[in-house]
Tab-separated table of C-alpha atoms in Angstrom:
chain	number	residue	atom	x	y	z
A	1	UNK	CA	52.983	134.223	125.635
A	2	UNK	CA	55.616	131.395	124.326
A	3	UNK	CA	53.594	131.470	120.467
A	4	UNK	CA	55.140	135.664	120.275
A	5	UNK	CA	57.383	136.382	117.763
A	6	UNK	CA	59.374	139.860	117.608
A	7	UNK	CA	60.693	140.950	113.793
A	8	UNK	CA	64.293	142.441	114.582
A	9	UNK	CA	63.803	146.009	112.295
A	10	UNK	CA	67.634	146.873	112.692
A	11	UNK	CA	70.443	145.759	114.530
A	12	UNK	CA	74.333	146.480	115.192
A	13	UNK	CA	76.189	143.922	116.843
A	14	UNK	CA	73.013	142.300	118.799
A	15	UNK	CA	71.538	138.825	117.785
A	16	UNK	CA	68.605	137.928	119.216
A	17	UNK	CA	67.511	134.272	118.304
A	18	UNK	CA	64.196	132.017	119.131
A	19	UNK	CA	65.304	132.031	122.674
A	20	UNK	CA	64.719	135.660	123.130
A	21	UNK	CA	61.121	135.235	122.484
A	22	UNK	CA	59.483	134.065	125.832
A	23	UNK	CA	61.381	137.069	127.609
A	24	UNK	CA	60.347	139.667	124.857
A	25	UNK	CA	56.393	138.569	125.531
A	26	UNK	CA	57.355	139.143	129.518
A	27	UNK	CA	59.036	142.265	128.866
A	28	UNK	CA	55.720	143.741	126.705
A	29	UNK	CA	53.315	142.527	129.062
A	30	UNK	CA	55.820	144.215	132.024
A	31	UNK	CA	55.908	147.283	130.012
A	32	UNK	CA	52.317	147.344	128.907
A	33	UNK	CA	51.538	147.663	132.138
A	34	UNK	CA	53.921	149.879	133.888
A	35	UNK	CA	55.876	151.300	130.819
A	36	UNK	CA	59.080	151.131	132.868
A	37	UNK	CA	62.491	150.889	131.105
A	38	UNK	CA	64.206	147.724	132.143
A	39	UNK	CA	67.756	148.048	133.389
A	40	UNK	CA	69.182	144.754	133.195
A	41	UNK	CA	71.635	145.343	135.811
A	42	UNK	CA	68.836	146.756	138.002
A	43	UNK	CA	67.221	143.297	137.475
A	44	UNK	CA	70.076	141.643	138.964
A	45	UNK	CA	70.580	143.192	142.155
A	46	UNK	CA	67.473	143.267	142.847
A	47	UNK	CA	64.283	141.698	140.586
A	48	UNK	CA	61.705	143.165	143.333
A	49	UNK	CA	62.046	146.628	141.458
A	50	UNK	CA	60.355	144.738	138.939
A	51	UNK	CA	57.405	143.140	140.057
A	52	UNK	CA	55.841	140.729	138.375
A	53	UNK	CA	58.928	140.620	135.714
A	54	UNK	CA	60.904	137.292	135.289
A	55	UNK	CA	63.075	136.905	132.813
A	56	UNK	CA	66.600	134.920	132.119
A	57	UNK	CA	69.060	137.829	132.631
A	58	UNK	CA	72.102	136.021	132.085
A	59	UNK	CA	70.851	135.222	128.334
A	60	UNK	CA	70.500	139.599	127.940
A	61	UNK	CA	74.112	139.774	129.735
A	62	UNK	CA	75.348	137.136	127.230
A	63	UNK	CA	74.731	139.301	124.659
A	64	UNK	CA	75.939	142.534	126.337
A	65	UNK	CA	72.015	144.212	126.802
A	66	UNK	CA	71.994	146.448	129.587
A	67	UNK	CA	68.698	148.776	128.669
A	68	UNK	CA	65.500	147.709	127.264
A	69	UNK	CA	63.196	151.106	126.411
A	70	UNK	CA	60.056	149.844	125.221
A	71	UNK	CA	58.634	152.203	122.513
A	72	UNK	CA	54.894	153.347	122.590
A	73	UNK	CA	53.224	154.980	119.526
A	74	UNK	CA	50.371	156.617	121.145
A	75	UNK	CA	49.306	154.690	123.629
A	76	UNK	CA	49.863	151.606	121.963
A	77	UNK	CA	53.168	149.138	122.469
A	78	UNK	CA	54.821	148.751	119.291
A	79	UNK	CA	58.312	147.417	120.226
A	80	UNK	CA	61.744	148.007	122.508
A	81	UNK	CA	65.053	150.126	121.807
A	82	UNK	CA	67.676	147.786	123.002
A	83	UNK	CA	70.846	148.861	124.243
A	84	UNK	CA	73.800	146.964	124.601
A	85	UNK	CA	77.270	148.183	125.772
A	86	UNK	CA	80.520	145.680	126.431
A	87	UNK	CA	81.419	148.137	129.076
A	88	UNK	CA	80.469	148.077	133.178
A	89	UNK	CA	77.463	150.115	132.578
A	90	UNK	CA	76.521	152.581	135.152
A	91	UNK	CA	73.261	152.365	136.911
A	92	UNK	CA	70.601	154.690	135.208
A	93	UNK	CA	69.551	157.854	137.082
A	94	UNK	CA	66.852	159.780	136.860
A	95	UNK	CA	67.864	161.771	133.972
A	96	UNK	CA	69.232	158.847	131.973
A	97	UNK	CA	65.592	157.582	132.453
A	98	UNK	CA	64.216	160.573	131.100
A	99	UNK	CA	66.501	160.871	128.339
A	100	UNK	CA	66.096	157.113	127.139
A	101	UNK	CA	62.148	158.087	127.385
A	102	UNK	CA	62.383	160.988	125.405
A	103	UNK	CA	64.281	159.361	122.329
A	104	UNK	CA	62.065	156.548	122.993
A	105	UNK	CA	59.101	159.205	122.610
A	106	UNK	CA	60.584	160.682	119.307
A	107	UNK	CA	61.415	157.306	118.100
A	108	UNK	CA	57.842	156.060	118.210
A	109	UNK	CA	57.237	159.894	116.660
A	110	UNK	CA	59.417	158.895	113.697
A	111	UNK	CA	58.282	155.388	112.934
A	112	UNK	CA	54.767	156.575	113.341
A	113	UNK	CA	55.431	159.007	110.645
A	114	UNK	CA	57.412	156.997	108.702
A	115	UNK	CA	54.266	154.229	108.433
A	116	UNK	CA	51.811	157.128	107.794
A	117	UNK	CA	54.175	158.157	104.906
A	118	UNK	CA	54.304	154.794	103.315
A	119	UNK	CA	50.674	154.881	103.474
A	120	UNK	CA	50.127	157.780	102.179
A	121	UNK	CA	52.933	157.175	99.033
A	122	UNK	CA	50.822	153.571	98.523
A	123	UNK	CA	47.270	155.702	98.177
A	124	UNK	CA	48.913	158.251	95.678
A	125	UNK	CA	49.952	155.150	93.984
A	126	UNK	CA	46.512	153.457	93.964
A	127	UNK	CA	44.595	157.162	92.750
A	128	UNK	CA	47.278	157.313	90.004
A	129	UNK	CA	46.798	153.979	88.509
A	130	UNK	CA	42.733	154.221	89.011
A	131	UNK	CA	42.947	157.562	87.353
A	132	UNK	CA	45.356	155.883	84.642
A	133	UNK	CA	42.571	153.140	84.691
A	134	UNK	CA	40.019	155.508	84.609
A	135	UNK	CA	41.402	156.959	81.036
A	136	UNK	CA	42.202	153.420	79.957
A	137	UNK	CA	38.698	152.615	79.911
A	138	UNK	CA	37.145	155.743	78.080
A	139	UNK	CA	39.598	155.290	75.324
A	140	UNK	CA	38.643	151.910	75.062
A	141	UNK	CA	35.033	153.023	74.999
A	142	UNK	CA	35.394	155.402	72.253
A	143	UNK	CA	37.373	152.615	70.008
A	144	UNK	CA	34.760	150.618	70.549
A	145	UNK	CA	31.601	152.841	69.997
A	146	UNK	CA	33.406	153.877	66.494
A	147	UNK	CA	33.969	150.239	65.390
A	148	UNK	CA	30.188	149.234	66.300
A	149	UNK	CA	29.309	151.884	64.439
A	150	UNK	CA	31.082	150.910	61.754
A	151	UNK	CA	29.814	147.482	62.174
A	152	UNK	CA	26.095	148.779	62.942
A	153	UNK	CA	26.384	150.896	59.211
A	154	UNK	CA	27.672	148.081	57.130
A	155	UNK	CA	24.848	146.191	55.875
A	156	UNK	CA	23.154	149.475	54.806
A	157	UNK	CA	26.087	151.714	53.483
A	158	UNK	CA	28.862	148.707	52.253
A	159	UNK	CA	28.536	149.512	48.580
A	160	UNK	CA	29.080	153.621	48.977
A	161	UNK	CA	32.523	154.635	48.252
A	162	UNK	CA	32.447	157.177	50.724
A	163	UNK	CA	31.518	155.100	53.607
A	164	UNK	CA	34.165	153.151	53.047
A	165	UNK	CA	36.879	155.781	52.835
A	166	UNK	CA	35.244	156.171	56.244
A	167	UNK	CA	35.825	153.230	58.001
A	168	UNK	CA	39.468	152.906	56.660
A	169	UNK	CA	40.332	156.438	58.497
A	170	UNK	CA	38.344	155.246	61.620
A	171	UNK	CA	39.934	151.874	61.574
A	172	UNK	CA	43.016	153.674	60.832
A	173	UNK	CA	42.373	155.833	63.931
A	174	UNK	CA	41.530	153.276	66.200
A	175	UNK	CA	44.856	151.440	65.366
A	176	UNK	CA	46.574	154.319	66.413
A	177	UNK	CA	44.915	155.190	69.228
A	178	UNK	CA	45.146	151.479	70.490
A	179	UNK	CA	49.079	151.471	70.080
A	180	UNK	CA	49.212	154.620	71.911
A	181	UNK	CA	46.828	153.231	74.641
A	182	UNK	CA	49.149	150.106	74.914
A	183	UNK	CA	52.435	152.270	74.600
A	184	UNK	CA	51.405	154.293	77.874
């Protein structure tokens, strides 16, 4: 559990350095298994309402924490809300409990949404520059078709004035067709 490492995704006023680390594997494997929010002052009257769960609380105190609210999306852990107030915090009721659970509920709701957004923007993305590819490469086929040809008629039609007038407007179309291709 020592080897976890949490990515902070936005903070006000709380640091949390390397030290933070063994209790933030505790506190997912804690909440894993019970999904409990962790009052930190709850802790430290009495860590029995916590089985299992042993973590430094003067480290979260030194830092102000009171609440952590682990966040599920699904079923699955994905992180913690932490809370920190400078003030005597109350002991959580029942209602604080399920209020913290409910914004940790949306919360998980919005980040979920959020990722499935991003994915979703980064597919448009990779259908757009396929289908950009996609075009790329049938232009190029057509250039390319109309200069073998060219190439493929030489030998035979070189001296006929007419053939050549030919090949300058199809070289002449290619050119512009390839500076247009290289413009988009």
């Amino acid at each position: 559990m020592e080897n976890k490492h949490f990515l902070i995704k936005h903070s006000e006023d709380i640091e949390l350095n390397e030290s933070f680390n063994k209790d933030l594997a505790l506190l997912e494997h804690f909440t894993k298994n019970q999904g409990w929010i962790i009052d930190i002052n709850d802790y430290d009257e009495d860590p029995l309402l916590y089985p299992g769960l042993f973590i430094q609380s003067k480290n979260w105190h030194a830092i102000g924490v009171n609440i952590i609210v682990p966040i599920f999306i699904g079923k699955a852990f994905y992180g913690f809300f932490i809370l920190a107030n400078s003030n005597e915090a109350k002991k959580l009721n029942w209602e604080d409990r399920d209020l913290f659970f409910a914004i940790a509920k949306q919360l998980g709701n919005f980040i979920s949404l959020n990722e499935a957004n991003n994915k979703l923007a980064e597919s448009k993305q990779f259908d757009a520059f396929n289908q950009m590819s996609a075009f790329l490469v049938h232009d190029l086929k057509n250039i390319q078709a109309q200069l073998a040809l060219i190439t493929s008629n030489a030998v035979q039609h070189r001296d006929n004035p007419e053939f050549v007038d030919d090949v300058f407007e199809t070289v002449e179309s290619a050119t512009e067709r390839l500076a247009k291709v290289l413009t988009q």
